[in-house]
mmCIF file of C-alpha atoms and ligand atoms in Angstrom:
data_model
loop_
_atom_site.group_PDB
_atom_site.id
_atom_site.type_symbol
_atom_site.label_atom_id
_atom_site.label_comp_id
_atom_site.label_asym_id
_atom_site.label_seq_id
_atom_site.Cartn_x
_atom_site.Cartn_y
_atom_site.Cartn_z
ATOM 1 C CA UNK S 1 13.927 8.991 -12.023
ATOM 2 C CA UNK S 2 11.900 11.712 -13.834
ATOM 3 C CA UNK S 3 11.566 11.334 -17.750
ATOM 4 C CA UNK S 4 10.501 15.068 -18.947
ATOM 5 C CA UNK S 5 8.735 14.682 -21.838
ATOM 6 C CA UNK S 6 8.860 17.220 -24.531
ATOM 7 C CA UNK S 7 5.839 19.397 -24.729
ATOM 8 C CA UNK S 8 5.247 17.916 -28.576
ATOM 9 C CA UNK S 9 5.620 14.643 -27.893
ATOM 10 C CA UNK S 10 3.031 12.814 -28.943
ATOM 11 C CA UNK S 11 0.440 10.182 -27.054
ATOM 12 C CA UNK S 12 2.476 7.442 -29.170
ATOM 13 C CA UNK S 13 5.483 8.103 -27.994
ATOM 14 C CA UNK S 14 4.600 8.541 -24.149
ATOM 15 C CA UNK S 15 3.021 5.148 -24.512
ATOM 16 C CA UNK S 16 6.103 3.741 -25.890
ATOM 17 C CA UNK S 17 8.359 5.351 -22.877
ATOM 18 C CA UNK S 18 6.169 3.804 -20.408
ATOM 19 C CA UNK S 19 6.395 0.554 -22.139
ATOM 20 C CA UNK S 20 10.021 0.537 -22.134
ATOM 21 C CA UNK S 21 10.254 1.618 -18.189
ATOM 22 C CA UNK S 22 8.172 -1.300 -17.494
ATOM 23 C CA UNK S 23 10.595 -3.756 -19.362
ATOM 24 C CA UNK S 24 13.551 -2.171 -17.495
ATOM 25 C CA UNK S 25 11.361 -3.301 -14.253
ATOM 26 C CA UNK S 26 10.167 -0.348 -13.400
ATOM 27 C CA UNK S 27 6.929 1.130 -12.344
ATOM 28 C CA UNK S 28 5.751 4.277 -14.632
ATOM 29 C CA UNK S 29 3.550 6.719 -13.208
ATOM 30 C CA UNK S 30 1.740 9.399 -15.484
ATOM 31 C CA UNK S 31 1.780 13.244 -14.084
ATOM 32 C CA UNK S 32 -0.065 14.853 -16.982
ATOM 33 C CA UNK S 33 0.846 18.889 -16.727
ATOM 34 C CA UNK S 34 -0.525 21.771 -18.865
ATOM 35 C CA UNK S 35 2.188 22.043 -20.934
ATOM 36 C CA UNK S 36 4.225 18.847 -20.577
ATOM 37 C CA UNK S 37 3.562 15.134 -19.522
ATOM 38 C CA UNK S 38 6.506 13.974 -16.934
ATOM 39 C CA UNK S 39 6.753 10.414 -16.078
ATOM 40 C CA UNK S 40 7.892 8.891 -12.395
ATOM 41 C CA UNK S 41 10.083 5.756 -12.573
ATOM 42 C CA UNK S 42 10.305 4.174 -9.272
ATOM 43 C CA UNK S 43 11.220 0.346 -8.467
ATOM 44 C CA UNK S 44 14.914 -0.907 -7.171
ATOM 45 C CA UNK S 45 17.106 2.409 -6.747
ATOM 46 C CA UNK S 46 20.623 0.460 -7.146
ATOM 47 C CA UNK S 47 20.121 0.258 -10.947
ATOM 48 C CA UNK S 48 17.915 3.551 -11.664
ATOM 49 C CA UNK S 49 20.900 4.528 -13.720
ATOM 50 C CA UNK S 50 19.463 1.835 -16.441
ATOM 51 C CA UNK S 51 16.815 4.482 -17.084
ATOM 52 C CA UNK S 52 19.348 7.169 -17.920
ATOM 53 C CA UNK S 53 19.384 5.068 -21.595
ATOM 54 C CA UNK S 54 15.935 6.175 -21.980
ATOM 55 C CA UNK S 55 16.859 9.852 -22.772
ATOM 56 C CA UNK S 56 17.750 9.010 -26.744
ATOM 57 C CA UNK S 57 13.831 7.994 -27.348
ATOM 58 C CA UNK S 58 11.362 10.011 -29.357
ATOM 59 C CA UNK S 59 9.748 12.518 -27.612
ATOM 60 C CA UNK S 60 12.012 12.579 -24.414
ATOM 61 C CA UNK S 61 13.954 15.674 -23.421
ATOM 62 C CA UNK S 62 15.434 14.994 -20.621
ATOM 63 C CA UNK S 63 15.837 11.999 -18.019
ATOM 64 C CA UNK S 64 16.679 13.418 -14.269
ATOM 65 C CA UNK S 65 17.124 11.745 -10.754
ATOM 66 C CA UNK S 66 14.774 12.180 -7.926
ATOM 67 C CA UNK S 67 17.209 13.151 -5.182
ATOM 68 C CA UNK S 68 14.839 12.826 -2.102
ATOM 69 C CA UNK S 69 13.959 9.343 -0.688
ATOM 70 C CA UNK S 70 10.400 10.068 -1.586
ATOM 71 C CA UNK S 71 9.436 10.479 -4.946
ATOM 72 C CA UNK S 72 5.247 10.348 -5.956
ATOM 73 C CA UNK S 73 4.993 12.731 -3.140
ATOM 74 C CA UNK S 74 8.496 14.948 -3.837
ATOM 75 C CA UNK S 75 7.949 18.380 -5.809
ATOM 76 C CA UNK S 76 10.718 17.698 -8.042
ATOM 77 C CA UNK S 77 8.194 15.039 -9.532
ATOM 78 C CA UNK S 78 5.119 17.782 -9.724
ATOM 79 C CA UNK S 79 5.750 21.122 -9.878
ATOM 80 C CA UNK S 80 1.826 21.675 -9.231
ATOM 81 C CA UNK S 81 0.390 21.000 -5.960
ATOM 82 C CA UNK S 82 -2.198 18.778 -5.218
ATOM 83 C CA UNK S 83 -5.649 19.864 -5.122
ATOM 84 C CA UNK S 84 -8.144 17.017 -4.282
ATOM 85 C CA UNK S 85 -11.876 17.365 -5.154
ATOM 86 C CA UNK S 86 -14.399 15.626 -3.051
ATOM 87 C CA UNK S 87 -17.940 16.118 -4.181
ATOM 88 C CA UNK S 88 -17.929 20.167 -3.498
ATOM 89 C CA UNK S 89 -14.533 20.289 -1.642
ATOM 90 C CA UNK S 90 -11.209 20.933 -2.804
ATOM 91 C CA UNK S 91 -8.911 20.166 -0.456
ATOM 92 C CA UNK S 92 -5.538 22.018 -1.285
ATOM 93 C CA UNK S 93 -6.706 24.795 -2.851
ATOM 94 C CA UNK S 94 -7.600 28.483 -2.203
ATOM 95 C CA UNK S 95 -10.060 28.092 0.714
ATOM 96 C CA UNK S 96 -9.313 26.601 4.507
ATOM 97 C CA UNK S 97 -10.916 23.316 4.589
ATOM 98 C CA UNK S 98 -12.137 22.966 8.152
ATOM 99 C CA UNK S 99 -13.040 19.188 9.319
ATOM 100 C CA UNK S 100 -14.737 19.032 12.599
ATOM 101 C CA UNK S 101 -16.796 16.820 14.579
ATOM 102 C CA UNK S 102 -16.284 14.673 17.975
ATOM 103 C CA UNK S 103 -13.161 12.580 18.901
ATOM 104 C CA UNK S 104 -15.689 9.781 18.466
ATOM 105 C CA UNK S 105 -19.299 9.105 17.158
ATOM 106 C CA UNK S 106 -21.075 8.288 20.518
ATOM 107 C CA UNK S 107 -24.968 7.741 19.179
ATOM 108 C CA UNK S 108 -26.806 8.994 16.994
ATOM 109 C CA UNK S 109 -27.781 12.138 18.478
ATOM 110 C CA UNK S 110 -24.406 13.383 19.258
ATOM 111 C CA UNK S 111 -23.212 13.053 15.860
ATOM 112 C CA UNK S 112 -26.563 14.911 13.870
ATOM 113 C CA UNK S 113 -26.232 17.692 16.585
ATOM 114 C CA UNK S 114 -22.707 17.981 16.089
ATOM 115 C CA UNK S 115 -23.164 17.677 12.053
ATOM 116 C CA UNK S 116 -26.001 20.566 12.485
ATOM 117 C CA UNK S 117 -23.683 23.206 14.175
ATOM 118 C CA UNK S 118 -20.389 22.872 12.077
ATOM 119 C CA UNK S 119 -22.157 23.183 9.258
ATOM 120 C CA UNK S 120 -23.637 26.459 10.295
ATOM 121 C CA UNK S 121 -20.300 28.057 11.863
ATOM 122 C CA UNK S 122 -18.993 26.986 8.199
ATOM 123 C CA UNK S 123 -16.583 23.462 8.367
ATOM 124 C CA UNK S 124 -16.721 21.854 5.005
ATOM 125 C CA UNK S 125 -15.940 18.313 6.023
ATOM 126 C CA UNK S 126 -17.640 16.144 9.346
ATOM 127 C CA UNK S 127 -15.316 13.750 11.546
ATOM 128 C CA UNK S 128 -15.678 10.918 14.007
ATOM 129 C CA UNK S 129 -13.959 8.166 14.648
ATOM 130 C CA UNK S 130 -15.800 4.689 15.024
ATOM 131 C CA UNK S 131 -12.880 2.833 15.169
ATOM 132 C CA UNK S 132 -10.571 4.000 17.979
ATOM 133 C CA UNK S 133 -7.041 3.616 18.616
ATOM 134 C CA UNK S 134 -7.102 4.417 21.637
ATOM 135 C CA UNK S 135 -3.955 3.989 24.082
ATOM 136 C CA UNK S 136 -5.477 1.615 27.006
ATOM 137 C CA UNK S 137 -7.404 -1.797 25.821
ATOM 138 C CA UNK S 138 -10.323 -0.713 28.876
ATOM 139 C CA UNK S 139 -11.384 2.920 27.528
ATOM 140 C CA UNK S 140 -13.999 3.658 24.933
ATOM 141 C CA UNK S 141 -13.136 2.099 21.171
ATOM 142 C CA UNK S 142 -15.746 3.554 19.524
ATOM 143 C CA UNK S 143 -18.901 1.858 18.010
ATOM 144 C CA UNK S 144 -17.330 0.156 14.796
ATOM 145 C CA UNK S 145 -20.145 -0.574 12.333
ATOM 146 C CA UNK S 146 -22.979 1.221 13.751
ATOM 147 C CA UNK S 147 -20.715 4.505 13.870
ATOM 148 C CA UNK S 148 -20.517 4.388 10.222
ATOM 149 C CA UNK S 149 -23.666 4.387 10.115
ATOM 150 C CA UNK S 150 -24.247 7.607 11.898
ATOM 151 C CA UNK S 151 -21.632 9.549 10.619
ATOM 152 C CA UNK S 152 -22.942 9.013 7.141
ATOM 153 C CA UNK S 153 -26.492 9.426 7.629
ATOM 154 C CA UNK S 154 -25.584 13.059 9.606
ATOM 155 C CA UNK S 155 -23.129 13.732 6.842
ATOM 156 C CA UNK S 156 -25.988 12.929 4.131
ATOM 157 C CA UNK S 157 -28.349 14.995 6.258
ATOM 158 C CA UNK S 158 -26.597 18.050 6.046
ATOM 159 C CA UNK S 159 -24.597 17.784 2.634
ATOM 160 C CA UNK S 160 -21.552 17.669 4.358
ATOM 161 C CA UNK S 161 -18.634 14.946 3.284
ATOM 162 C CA UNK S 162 -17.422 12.700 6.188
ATOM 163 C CA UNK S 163 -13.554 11.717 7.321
ATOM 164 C CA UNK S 164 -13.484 8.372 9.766
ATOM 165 C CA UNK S 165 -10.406 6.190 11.010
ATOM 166 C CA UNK S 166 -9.623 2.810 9.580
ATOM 167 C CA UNK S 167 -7.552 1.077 11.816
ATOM 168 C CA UNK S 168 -7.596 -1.984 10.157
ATOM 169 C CA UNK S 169 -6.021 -3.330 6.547
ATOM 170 C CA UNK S 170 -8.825 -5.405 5.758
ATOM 171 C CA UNK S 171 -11.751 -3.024 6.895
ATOM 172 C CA UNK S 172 -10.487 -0.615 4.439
ATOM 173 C CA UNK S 173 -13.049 -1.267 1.838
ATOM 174 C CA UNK S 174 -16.039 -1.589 4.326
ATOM 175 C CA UNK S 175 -14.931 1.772 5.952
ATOM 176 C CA UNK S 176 -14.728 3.491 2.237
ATOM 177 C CA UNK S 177 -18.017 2.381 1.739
ATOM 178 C CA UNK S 178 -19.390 4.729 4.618
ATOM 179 C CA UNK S 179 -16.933 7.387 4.460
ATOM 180 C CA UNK S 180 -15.739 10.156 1.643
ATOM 181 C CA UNK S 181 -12.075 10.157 3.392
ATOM 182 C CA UNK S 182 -10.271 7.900 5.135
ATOM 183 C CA UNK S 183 -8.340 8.872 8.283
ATOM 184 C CA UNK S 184 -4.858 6.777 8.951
ATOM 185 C CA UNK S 185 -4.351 7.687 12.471
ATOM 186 C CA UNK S 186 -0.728 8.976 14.057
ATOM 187 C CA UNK S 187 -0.409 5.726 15.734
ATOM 188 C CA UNK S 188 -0.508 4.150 11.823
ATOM 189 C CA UNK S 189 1.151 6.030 10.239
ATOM 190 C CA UNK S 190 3.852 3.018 10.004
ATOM 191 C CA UNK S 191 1.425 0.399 9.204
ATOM 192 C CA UNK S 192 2.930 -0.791 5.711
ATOM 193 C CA UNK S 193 0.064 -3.077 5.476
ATOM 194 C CA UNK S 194 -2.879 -0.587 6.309
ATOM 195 C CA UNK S 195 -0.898 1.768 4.076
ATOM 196 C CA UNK S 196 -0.859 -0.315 1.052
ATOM 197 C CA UNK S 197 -4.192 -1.200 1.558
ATOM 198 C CA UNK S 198 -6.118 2.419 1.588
ATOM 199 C CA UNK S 199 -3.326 2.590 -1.627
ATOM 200 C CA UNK S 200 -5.261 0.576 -3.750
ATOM 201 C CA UNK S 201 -8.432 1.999 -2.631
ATOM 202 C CA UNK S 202 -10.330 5.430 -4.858
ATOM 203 C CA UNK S 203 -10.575 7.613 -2.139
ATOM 204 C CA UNK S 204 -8.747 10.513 -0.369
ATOM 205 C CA UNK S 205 -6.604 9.320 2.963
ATOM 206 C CA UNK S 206 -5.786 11.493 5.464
ATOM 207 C CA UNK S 207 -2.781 10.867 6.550
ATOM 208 C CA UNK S 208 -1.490 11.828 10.469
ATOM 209 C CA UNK S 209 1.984 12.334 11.021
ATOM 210 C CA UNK S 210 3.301 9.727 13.903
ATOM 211 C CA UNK S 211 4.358 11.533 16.665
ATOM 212 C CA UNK S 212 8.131 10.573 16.501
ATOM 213 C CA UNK S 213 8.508 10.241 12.868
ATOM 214 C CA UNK S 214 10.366 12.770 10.895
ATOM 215 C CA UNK S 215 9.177 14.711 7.571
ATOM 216 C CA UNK S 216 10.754 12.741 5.383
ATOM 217 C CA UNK S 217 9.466 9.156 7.083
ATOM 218 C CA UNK S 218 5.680 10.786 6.909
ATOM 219 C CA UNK S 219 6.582 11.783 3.204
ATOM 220 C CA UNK S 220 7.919 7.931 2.742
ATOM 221 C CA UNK S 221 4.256 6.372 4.823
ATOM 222 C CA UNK S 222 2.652 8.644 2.038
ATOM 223 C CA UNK S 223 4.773 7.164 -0.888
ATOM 224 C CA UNK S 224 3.249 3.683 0.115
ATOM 225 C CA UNK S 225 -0.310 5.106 -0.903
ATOM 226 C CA UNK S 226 0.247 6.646 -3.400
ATOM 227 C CA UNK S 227 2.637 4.233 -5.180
ATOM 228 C CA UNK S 228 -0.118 1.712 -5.012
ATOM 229 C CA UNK S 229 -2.187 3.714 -7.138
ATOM 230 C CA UNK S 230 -4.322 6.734 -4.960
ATOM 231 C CA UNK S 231 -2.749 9.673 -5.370
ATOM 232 C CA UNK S 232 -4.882 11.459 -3.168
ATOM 233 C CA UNK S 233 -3.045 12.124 0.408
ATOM 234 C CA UNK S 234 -4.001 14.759 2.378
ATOM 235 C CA UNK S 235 -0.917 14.966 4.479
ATOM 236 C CA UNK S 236 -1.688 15.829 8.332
ATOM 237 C CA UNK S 237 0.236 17.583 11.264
ATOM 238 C CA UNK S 238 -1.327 16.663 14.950
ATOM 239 C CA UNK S 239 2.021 17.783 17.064
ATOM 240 C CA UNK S 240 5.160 15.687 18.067
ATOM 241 C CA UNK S 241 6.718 14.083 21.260
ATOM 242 C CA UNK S 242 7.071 17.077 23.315
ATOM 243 C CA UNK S 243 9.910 18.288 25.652
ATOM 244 C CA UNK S 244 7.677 19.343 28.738
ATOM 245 C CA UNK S 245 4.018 17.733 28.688
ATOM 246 C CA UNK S 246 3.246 20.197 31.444
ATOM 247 C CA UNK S 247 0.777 22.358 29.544
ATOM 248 C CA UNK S 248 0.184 20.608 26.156
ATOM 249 C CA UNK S 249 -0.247 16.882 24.957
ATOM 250 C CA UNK S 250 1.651 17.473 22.278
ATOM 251 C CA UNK S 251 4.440 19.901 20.373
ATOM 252 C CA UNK S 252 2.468 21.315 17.092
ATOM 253 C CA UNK S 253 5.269 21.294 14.870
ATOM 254 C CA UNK S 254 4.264 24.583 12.399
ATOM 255 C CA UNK S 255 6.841 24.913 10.692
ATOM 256 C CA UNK S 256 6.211 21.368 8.736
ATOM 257 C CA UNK S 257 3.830 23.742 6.990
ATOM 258 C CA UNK S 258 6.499 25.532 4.864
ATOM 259 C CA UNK S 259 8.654 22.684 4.590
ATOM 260 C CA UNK S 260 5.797 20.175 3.513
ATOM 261 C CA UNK S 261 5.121 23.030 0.738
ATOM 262 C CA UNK S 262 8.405 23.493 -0.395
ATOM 263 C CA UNK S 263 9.305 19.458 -0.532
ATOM 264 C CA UNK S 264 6.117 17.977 -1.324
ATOM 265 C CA UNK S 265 2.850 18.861 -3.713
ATOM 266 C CA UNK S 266 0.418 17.293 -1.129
ATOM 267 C CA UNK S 267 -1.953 19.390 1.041
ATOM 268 C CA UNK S 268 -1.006 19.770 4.280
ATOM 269 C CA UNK S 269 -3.342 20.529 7.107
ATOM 270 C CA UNK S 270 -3.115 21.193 11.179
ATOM 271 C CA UNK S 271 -4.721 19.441 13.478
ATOM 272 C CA UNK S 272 -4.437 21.820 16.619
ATOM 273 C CA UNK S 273 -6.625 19.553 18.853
ATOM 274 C CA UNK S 274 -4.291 16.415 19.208
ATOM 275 C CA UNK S 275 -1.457 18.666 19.686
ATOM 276 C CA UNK S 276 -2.839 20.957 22.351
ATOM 277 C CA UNK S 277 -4.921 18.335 24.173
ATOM 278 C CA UNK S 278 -6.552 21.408 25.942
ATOM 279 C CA UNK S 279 -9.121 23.297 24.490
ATOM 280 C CA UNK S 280 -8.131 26.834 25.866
ATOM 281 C CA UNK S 281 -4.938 26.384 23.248
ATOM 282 C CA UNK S 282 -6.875 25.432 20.127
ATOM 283 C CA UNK S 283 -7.829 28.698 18.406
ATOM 284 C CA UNK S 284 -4.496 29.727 18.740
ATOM 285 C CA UNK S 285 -2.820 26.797 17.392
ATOM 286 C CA UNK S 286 -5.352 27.450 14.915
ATOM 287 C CA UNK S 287 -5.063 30.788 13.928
ATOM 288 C CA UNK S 288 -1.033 29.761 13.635
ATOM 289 C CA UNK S 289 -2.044 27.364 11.028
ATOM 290 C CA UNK S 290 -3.901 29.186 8.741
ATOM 291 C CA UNK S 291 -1.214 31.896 8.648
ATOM 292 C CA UNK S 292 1.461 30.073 7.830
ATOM 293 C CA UNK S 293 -0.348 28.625 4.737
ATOM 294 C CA UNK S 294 -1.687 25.673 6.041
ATOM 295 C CA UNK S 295 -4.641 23.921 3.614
ATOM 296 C CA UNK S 296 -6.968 23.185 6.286
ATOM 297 C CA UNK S 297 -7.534 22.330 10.054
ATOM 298 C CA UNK S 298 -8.657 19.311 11.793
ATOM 299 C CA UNK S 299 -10.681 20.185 15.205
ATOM 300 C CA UNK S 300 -12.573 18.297 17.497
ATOM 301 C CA UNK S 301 -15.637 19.620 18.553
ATOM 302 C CA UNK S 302 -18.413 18.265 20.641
ATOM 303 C CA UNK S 303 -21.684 19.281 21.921
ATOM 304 C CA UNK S 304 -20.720 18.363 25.608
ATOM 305 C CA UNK S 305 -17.119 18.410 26.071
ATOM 306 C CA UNK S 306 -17.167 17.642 30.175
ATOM 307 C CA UNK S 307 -18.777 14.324 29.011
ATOM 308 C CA UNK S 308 -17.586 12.775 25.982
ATOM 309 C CA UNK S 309 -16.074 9.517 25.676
ATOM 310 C CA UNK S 310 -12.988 9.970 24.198
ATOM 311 C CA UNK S 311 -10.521 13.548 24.031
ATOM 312 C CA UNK S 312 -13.002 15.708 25.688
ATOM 313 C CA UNK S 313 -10.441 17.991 27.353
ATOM 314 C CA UNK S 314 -9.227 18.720 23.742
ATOM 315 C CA UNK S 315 -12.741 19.304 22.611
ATOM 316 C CA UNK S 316 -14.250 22.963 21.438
ATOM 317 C CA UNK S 317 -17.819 23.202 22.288
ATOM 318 C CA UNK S 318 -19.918 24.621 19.687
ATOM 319 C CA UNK S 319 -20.146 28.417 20.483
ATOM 320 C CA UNK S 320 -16.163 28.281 20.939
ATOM 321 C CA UNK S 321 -15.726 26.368 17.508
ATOM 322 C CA UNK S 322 -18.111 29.177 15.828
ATOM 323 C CA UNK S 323 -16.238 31.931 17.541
ATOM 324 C CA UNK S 324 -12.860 30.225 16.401
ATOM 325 C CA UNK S 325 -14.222 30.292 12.426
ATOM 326 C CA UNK S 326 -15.214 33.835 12.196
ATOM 327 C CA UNK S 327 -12.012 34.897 13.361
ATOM 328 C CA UNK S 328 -9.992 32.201 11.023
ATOM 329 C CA UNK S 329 -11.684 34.220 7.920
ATOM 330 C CA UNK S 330 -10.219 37.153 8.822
ATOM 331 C CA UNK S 331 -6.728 35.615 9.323
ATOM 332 C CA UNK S 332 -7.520 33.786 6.527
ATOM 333 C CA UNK S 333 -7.793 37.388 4.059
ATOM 334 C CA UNK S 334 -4.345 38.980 6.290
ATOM 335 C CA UNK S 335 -2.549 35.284 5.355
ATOM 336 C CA UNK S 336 -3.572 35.371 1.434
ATOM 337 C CA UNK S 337 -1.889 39.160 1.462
ATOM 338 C CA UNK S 338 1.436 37.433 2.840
ATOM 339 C CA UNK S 339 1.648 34.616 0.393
ATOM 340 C CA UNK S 340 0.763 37.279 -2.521
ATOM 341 C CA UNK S 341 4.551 38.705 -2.884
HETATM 342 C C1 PEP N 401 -8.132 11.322 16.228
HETATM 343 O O1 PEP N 401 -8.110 12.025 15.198
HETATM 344 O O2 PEP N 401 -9.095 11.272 17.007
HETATM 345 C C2 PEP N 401 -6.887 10.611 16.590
HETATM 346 C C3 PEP N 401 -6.906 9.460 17.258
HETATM 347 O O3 PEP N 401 -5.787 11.267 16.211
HETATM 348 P P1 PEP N 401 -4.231 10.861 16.252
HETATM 349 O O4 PEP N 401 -4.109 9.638 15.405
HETATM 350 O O5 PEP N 401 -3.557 12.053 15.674
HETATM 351 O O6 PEP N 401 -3.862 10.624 17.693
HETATM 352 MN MN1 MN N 402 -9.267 12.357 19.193
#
């Protein structure tokens, strides 16, 4: 349930609405707006209608159901959408937030040359996985710990903020600790545990969409995180089980763009390089992105693509990936003209 609040109503008498949700067993969350303060109810939806009794309180105006199985994450909560501020990045509003960086941190090297040339062809945010989930037990799985270690000292070393997979519930606090954002991979997404860990955490997840799931099961993996307290979810498309894996890994699916934006006030962003799994496909997938309103991309990049550990094929080397940005600026201005009217 949504309790509107009227735009007088006083600090007093929000306090006292959110006292009485919790005695009707229900959780309250707190979406302060500029002119009015609405308050989420969620807990056991067979006796919402309990709530309903909550209209006749001071202050109240009006006392409406959520209609979508999701509700932190559903626009009929938040009319706003999300913008999420990492040290200089905002992350759902104006600007493209490009993330790039290898599949995987392979040593130190790799990861500070990589760091060096993004941040020159303009990405705001560095990636690399040390923790792997990778589909075969005997392939690469990244170099846990020390990986950390390197991704944050290249991130510190060029001022740019770092995304890395957690793969595991309880290394969710250890990877925070090395990492601005937290990655839950497509092969997660699912993972109620992992979920309600990087929930209770203070930092921004990225959320991948599972390859099979539908919109409104990625909306419900994001309601875990952010009903356990981080409302911070960067919501992430990375392509879907295709129909012909001839020519592509994966089936970008581009129009969850619009739909994310017109169901949900997260940021959504593409990750063309998972769902191509060829390089030769990832500026367009990119360019696709961007204009149909997309918040960001996600590409892997790597300063030897023919030898990397992990998703190589998939990988842009680094004169492709500055190429690719100079051109997303200028789809960038023609996209902002569209989304004007
Ligand atoms: C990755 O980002 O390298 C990754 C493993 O992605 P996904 O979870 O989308 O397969
Ligand atoms: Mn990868």
């Amino acid at each position: 349930m949504v309790i509107v609040m009227k735009p007088e109503a006083t600090e007093e008498q929000l306090k006292n609405v959110l006292s009485k949700i919790e005695e009707l067993g229900y959780k309250p969350h707190v979406i302060y707006g500029a002119t009015r303060n609405v308050i989420g109810a969620v807990g056991d939806e067979r006796g919402k209608f309990v709530l309903q009794s909550l209209e006749v309180l001071d202050g109240v105006e009006a006392v409406i159901p959520i209609l979508k199985p999701y509700k932190l994450a559903s626009r009929e909560i938040k009319k706003e959408k999300t913008v999420i501020n990492v040290s200089n990045v905002s992350i759902g509003g104006n600007d493209i937030v490009v993330i790039a960086g290898p599949c995987a941190v392979e040593n130190e090297e790799q990861i500070i040359n990589t760091a060096l040339a993004v941040k020159k062809a303009g990405a705001d945010i560095l990636r690399g996985g040390a923790y792997k989930p990778r589909t075969s037990p005997y392939t690469f799985q990244g170099l846990g710990e020390e990986g950390l270690r390197y991704l944050k000292e290249a991130g510190e070393a060029f001022g740019l903020i770092t995304v890395t997979e957690v793969v595991d519930q309880h290394d969710a606090e250890f990877v925070a600790a090395h990492a601005d954002v937290l990655q839950i991979g497509a092969r997660n997404m699912q993972n109620y545990a992992l979920l309600t860990a990087v929930g209770r955490l203070d930092v921004p997840v990225l959320l991948k969409r599972g390859p099979s799931a539908t919109i409104d099961e990625w909306l419900l993996a994001a309601e875990y995180v952010l009903h356990n307290g981080n409302q911070n979810v960067i919501l992430c498309e990375r392509g879907v089980h295709p129909v012909d894996r001839t020519y592509t890994r994966y089936t970008l699916d581009i129009s969850a763009v619009p739909v994310i934006k017109s169901i949900s006030h997260l940021p959504v962003i593409i990750d063309p390089s998972h769902a191509a799994g060829n390089r030769t496909y990832v500026p367009a997938l990119s360019y696709a992105a961007v204009a149909a309103g997309a918040d960001g991309l996600l590409v892997e990049v790597h300063p030897d693509p023919a030898h990397a550990l992990c998703d190589g094929p998939q990988a842009l080397s680094f004169d492709a990936f500055s190429k690719m940005m100079r051109r997303i600026s200028r789809i960038k201005s023609c996209a902002d003209d569209l989304f004007k009217g």
